[in-house]
mmCIF file of C-alpha atoms in Angstrom:
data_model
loop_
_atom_site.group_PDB
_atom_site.id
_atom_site.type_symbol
_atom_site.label_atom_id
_atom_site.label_comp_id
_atom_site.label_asym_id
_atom_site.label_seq_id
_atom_site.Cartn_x
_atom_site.Cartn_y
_atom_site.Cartn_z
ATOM 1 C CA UNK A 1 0.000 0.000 0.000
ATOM 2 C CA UNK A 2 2.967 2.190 0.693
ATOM 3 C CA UNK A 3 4.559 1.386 -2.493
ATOM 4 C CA UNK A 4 1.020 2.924 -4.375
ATOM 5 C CA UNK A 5 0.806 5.841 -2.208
ATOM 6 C CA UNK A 6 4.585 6.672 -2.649
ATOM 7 C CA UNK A 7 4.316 6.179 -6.714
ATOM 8 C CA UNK A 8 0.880 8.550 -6.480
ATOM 9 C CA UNK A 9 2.832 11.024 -4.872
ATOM 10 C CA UNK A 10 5.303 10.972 -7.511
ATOM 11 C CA UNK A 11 3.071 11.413 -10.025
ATOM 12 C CA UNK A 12 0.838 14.147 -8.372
ATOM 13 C CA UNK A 13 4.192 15.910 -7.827
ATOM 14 C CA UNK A 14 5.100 15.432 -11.695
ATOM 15 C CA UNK A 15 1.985 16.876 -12.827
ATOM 16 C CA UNK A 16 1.510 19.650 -10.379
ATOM 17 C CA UNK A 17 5.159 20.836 -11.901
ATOM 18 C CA UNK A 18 4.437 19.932 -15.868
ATOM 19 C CA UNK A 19 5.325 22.737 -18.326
ATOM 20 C CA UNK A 20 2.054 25.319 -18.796
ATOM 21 C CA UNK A 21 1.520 25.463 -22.798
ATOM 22 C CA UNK A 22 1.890 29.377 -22.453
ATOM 23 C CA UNK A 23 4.469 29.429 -19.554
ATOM 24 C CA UNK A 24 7.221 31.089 -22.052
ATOM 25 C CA UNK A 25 5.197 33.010 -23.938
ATOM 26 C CA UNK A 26 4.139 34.907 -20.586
ATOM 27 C CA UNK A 27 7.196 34.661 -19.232
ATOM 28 C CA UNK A 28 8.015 36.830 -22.340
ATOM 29 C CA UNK A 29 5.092 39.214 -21.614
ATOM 30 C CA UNK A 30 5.853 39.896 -18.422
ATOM 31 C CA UNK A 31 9.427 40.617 -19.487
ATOM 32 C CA UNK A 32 8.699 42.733 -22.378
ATOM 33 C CA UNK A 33 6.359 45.115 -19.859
ATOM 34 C CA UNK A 34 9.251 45.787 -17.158
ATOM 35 C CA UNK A 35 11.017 47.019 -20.388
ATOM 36 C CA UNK A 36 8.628 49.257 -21.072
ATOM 37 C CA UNK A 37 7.817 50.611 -17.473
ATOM 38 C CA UNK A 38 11.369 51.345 -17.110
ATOM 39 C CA UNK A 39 11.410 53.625 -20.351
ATOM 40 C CA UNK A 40 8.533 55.257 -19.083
ATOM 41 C CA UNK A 41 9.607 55.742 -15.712
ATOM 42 C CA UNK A 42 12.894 56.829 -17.589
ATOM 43 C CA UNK A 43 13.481 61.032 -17.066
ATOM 44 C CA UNK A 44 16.551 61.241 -19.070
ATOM 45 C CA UNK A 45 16.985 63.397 -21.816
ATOM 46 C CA UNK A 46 19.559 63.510 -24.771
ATOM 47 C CA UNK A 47 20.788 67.077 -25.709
ATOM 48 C CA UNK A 48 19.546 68.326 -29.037
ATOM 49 C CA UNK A 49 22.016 69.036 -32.249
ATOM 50 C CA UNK A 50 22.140 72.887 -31.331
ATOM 51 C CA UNK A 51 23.992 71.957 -27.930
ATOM 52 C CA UNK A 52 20.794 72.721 -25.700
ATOM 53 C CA UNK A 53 20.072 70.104 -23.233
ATOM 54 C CA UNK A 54 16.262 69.772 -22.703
ATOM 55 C CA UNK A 55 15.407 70.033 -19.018
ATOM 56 C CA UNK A 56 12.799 67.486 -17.158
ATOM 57 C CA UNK A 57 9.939 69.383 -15.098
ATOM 58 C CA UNK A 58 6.917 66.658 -15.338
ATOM 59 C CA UNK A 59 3.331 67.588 -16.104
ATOM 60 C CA UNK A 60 0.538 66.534 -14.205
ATOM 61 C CA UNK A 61 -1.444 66.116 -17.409
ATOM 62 C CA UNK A 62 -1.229 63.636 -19.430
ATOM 63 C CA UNK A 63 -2.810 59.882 -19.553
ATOM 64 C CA UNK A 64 -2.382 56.469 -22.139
ATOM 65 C CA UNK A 65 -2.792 56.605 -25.784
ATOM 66 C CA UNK A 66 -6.116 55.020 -26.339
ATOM 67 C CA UNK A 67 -7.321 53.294 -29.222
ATOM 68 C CA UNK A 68 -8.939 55.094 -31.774
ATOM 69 C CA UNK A 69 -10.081 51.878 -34.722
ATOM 70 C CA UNK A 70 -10.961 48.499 -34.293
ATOM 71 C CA UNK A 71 -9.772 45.558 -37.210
ATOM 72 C CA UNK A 72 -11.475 42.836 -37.623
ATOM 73 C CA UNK A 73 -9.762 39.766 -39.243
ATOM 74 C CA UNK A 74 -10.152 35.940 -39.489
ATOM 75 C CA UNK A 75 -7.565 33.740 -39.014
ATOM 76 C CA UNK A 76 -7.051 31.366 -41.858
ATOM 77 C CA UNK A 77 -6.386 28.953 -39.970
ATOM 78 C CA UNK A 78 -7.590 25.118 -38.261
ATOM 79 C CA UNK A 79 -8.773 26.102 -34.672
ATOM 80 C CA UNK A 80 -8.741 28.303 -32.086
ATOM 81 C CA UNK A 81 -5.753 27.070 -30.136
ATOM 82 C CA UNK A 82 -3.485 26.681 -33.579
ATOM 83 C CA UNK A 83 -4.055 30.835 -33.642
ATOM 84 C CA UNK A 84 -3.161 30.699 -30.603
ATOM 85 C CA UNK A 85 0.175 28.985 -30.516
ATOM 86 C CA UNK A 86 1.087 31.301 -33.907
ATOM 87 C CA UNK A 87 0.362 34.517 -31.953
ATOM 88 C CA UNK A 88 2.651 32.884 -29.302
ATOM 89 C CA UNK A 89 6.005 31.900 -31.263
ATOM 90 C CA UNK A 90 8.467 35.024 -31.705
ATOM 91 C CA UNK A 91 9.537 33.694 -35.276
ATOM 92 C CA UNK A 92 5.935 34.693 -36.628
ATOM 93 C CA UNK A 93 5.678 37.955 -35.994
ATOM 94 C CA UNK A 94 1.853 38.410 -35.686
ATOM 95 C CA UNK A 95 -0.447 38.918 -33.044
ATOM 96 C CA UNK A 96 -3.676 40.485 -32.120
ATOM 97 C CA UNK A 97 -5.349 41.935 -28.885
ATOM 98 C CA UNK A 98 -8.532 39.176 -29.186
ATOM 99 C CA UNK A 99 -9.261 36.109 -30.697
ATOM 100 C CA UNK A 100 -12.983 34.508 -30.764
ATOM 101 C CA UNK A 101 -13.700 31.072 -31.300
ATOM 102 C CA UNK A 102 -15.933 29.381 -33.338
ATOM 103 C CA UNK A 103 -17.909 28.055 -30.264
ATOM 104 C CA UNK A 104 -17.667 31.855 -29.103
ATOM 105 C CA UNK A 105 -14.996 31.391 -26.398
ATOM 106 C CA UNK A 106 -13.078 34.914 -26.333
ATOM 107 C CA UNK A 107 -9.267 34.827 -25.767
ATOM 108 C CA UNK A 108 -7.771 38.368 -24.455
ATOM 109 C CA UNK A 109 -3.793 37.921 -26.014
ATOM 110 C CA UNK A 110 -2.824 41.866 -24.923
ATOM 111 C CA UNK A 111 -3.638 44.983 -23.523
ATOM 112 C CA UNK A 112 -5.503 47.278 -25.066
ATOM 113 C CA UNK A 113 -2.992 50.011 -24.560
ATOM 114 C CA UNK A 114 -0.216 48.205 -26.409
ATOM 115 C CA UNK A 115 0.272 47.977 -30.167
ATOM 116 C CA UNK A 116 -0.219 44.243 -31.665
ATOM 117 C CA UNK A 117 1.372 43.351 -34.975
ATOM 118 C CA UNK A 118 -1.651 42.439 -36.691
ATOM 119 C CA UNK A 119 -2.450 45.439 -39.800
ATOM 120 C CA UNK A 120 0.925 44.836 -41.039
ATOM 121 C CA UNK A 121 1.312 47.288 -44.511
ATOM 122 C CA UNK A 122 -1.906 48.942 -44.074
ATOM 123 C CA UNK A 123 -3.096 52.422 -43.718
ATOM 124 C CA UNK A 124 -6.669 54.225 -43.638
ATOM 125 C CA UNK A 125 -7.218 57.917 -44.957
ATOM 126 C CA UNK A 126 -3.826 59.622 -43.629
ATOM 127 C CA UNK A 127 -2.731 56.958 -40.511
ATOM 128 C CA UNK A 128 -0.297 54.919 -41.940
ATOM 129 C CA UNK A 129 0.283 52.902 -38.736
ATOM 130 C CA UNK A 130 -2.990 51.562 -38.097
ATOM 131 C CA UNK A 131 -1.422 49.189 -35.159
ATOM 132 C CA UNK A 132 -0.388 51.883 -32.864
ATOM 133 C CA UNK A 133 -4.003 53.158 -33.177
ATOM 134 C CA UNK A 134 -6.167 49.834 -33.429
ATOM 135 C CA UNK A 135 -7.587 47.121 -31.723
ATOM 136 C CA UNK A 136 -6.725 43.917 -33.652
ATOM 137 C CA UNK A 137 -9.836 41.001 -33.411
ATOM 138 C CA UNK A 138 -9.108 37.835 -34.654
ATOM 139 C CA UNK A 139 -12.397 35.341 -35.650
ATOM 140 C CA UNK A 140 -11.260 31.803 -35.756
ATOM 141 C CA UNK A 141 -12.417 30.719 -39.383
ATOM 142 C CA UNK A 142 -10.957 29.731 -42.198
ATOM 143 C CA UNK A 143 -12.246 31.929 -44.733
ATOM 144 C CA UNK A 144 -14.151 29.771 -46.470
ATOM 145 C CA UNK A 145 -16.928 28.669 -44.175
ATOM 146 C CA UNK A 146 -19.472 31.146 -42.247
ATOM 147 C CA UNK A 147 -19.568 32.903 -39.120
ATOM 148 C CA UNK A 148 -21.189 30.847 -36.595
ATOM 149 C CA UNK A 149 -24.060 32.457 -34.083
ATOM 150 C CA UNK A 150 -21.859 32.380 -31.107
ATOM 151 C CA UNK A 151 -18.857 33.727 -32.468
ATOM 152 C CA UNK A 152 -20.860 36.863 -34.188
ATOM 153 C CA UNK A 153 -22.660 37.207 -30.517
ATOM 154 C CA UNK A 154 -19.685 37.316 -28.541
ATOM 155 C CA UNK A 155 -17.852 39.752 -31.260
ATOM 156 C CA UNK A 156 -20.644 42.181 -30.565
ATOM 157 C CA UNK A 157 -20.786 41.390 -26.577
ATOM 158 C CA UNK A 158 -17.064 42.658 -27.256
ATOM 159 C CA UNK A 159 -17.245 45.800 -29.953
ATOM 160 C CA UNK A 160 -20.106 46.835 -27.378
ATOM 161 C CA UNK A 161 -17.893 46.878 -24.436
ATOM 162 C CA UNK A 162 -14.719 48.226 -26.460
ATOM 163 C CA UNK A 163 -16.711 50.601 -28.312
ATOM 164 C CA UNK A 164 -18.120 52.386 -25.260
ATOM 165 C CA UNK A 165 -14.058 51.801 -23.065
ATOM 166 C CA UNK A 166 -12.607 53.886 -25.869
ATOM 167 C CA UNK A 167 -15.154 56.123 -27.567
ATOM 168 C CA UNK A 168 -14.203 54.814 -30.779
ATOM 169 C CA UNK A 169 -16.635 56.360 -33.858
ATOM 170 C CA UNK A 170 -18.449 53.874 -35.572
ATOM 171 C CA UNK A 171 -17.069 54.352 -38.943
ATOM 172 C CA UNK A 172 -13.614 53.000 -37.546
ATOM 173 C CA UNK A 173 -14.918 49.568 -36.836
ATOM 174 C CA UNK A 174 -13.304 48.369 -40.220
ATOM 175 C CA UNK A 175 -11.700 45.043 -41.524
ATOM 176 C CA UNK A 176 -8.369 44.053 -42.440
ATOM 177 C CA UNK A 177 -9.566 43.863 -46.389
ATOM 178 C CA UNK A 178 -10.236 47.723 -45.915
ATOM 179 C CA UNK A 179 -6.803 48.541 -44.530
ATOM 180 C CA UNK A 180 -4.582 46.306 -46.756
ATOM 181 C CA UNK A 181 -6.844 45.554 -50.161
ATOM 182 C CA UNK A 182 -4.015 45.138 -52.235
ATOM 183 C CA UNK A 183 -3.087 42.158 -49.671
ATOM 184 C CA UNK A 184 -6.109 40.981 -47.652
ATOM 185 C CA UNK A 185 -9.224 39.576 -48.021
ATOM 186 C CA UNK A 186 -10.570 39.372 -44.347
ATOM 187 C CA UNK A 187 -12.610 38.587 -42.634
ATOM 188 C CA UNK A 188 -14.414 37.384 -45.951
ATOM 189 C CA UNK A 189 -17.301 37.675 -47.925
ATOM 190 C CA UNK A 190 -19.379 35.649 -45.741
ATOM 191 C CA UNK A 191 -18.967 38.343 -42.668
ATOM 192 C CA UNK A 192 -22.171 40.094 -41.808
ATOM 193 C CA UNK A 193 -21.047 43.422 -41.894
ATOM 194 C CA UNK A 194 -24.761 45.061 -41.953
ATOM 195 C CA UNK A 195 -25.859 43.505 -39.205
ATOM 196 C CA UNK A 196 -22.852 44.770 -36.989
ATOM 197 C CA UNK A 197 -23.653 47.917 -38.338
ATOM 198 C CA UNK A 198 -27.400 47.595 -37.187
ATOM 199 C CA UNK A 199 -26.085 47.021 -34.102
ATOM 200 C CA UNK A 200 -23.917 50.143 -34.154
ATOM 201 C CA UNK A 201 -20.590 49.231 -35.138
ATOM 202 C CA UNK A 202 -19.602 50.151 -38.609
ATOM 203 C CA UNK A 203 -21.898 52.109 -41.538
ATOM 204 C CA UNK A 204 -24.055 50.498 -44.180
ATOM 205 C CA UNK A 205 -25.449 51.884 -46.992
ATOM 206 C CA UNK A 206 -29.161 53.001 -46.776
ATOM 207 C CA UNK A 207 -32.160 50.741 -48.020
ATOM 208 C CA UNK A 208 -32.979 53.324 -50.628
ATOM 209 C CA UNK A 209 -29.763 54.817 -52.089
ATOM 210 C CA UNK A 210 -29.942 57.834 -54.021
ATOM 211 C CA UNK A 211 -28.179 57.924 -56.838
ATOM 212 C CA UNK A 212 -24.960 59.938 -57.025
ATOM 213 C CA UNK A 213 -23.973 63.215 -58.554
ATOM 214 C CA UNK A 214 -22.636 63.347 -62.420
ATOM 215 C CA UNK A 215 -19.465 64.682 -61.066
ATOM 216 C CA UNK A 216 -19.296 62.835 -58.550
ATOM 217 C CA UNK A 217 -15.558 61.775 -57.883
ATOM 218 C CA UNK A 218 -15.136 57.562 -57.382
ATOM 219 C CA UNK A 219 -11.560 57.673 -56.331
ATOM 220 C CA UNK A 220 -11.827 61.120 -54.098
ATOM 221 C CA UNK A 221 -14.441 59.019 -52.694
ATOM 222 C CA UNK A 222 -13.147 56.131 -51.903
ATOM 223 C CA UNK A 223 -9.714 58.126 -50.592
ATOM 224 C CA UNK A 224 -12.221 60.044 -48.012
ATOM 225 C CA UNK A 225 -14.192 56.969 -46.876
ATOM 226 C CA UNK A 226 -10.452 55.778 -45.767
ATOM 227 C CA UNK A 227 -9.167 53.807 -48.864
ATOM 228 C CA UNK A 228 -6.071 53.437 -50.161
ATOM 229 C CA UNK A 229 -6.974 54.372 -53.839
ATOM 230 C CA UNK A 230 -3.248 53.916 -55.454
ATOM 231 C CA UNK A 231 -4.155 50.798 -56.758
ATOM 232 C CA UNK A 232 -7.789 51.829 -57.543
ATOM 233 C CA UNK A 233 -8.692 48.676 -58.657
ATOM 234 C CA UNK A 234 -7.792 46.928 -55.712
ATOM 235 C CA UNK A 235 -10.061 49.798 -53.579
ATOM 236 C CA UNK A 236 -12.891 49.056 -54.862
ATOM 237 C CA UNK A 237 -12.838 44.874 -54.288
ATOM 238 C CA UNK A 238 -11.845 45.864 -50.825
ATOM 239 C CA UNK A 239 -15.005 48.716 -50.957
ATOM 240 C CA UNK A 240 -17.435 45.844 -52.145
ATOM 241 C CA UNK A 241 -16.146 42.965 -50.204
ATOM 242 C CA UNK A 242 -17.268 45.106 -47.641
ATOM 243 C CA UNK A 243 -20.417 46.493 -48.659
ATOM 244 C CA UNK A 244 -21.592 45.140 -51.570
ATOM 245 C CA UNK A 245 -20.996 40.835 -51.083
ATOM 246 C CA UNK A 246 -22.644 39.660 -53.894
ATOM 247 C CA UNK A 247 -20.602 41.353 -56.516
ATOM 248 C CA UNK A 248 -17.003 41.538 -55.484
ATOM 249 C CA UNK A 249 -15.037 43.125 -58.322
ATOM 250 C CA UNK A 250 -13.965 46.245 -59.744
ATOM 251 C CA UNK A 251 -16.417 46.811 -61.928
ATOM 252 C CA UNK A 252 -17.666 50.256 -61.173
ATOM 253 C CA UNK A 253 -21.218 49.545 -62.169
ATOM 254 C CA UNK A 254 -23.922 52.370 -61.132
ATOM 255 C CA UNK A 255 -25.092 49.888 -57.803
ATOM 256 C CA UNK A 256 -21.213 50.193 -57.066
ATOM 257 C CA UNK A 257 -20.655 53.969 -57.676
ATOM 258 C CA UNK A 258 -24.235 54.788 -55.956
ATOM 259 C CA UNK A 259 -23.052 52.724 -52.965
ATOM 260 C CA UNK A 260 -19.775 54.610 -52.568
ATOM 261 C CA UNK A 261 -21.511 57.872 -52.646
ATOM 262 C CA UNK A 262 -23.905 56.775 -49.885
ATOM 263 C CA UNK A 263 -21.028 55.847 -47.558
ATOM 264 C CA UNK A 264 -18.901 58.513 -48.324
ATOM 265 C CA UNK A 265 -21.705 60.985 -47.663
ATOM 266 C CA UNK A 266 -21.773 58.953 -43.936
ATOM 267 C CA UNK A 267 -18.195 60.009 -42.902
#
């Protein structure tokens, strides 16, 4: 009986000292933050070409950079925890503040305040660095299959609670197709973009659209809704894989050119 209760203990002991899946990777986040508190803390300054040497007198105001868009992406990939070991590994290079599972399990991967690596090349009207202004939500889903019930429910349990932290505009709750469309396609055509604007997150066209000027300006358009327009073809896929899903192309068509007008009136 001794024997059992000694080789039980050896394997409770084993176990309760096993290697967490995520150990390193927080190990690493943990690390990463001291580096950052001490550069904050940090009152040193470095003397400017003319020979003046700044001096430190601290304000009392002053507060974090907040987040001013939200990106919304889907992984590509197999599951939920496969995202997750990618946005854990230093060699990939890519990372996001949330990821949502199909089953709508939400996984918090970094604080809001810092910057993930998740826009990459991207830009939006004038910010070229969408990642130091963004929020970065991942959907788990392969692109080619839809959006399950749970994981659209929790996204908007999410944008509602993020939306309201940060006082981010609606017309900045955009996807990673909008910010890249010479490069990305998500969160695909399958996303249900009008109803997360019905909910309040994002613009949609209106049920009746007018019908747009005869000098109306497609590419100034497009360049004031937030679109990169240098590859103008490009723009408008991105522009209609967002808003028009049935027809994604570049065919500026009137549907298309009406459409553009009614969002770009909405900014």
């Amino acid at each position: 009986m001794k024997k059992y209760l000694l080789y039980f203990f050896v394997i409770t002991i084993i176990s309760s000292c096993g290697t967490h899946p995520f150990r390193s990777s927080e190990k690493s986040y943990k690390s990463q933050l001291r580096g950052f508190q001490k550069k904050l803390s940090s009152k040193k300054t470095t003397s400017l070409e003319n020979g003046i040497n700044p001096e430190w007198i601290s304000t009392v105001n002053f507060n974090l950079r907040k987040p001013n868009f939200i990106i919304i992406h889907h992984t590509a990939q197999d599951s939920l925890q496969q995202t997750i070991r990618t946005f854990t590994l230093p060699k990939t290079q890519v990372s996001a503040h949330y990821v949502i599972s199909d089953d709508g399990k939400v996984v918090q991967m970094l604080n809001d305040y810092l910057r993930a690596w998740h826009g990459g090349n991207a830009s939006w009207g004038k910010n070229t660095d969408i990642n130091s202004t963004s929020i970065g939500i991942e959907l788990d889903n392969n692109g080619t299959e839809p959006f399950s019930d749970n994981q659209i429910n929790s996204l908007l349990a999410l944008l509602s609670r993020l939306k309201k932290e940060y006082n981010i505009p609606t017309q900045n709750i955009i996807a990673h197709s909008d910010i890249a469309p010479t490069r990305k396609s998500d969160p695909s055509v399958l996303f249900p973009w009008k109803l997360l604007a019905d909910s309040g997150f994002g613009v949609w066209s209106d049920n009746e659209i007018k019908e747009a000027p005869q000098d109306f300006n497609i590419e100034q358009g497009l360049r004031i809704i937030g679109y990169d327009t240098r590859n103008l073809s490009s723009a408008i896929k991105a522009f209609k894989l967002h808003y028009i899903q049935t027809e994604v192309n570049d065919i500026l068509d009137p549907k298309t050119i009406n459409t553009i007008y009614c969002i770009y009136k909405k900014q």
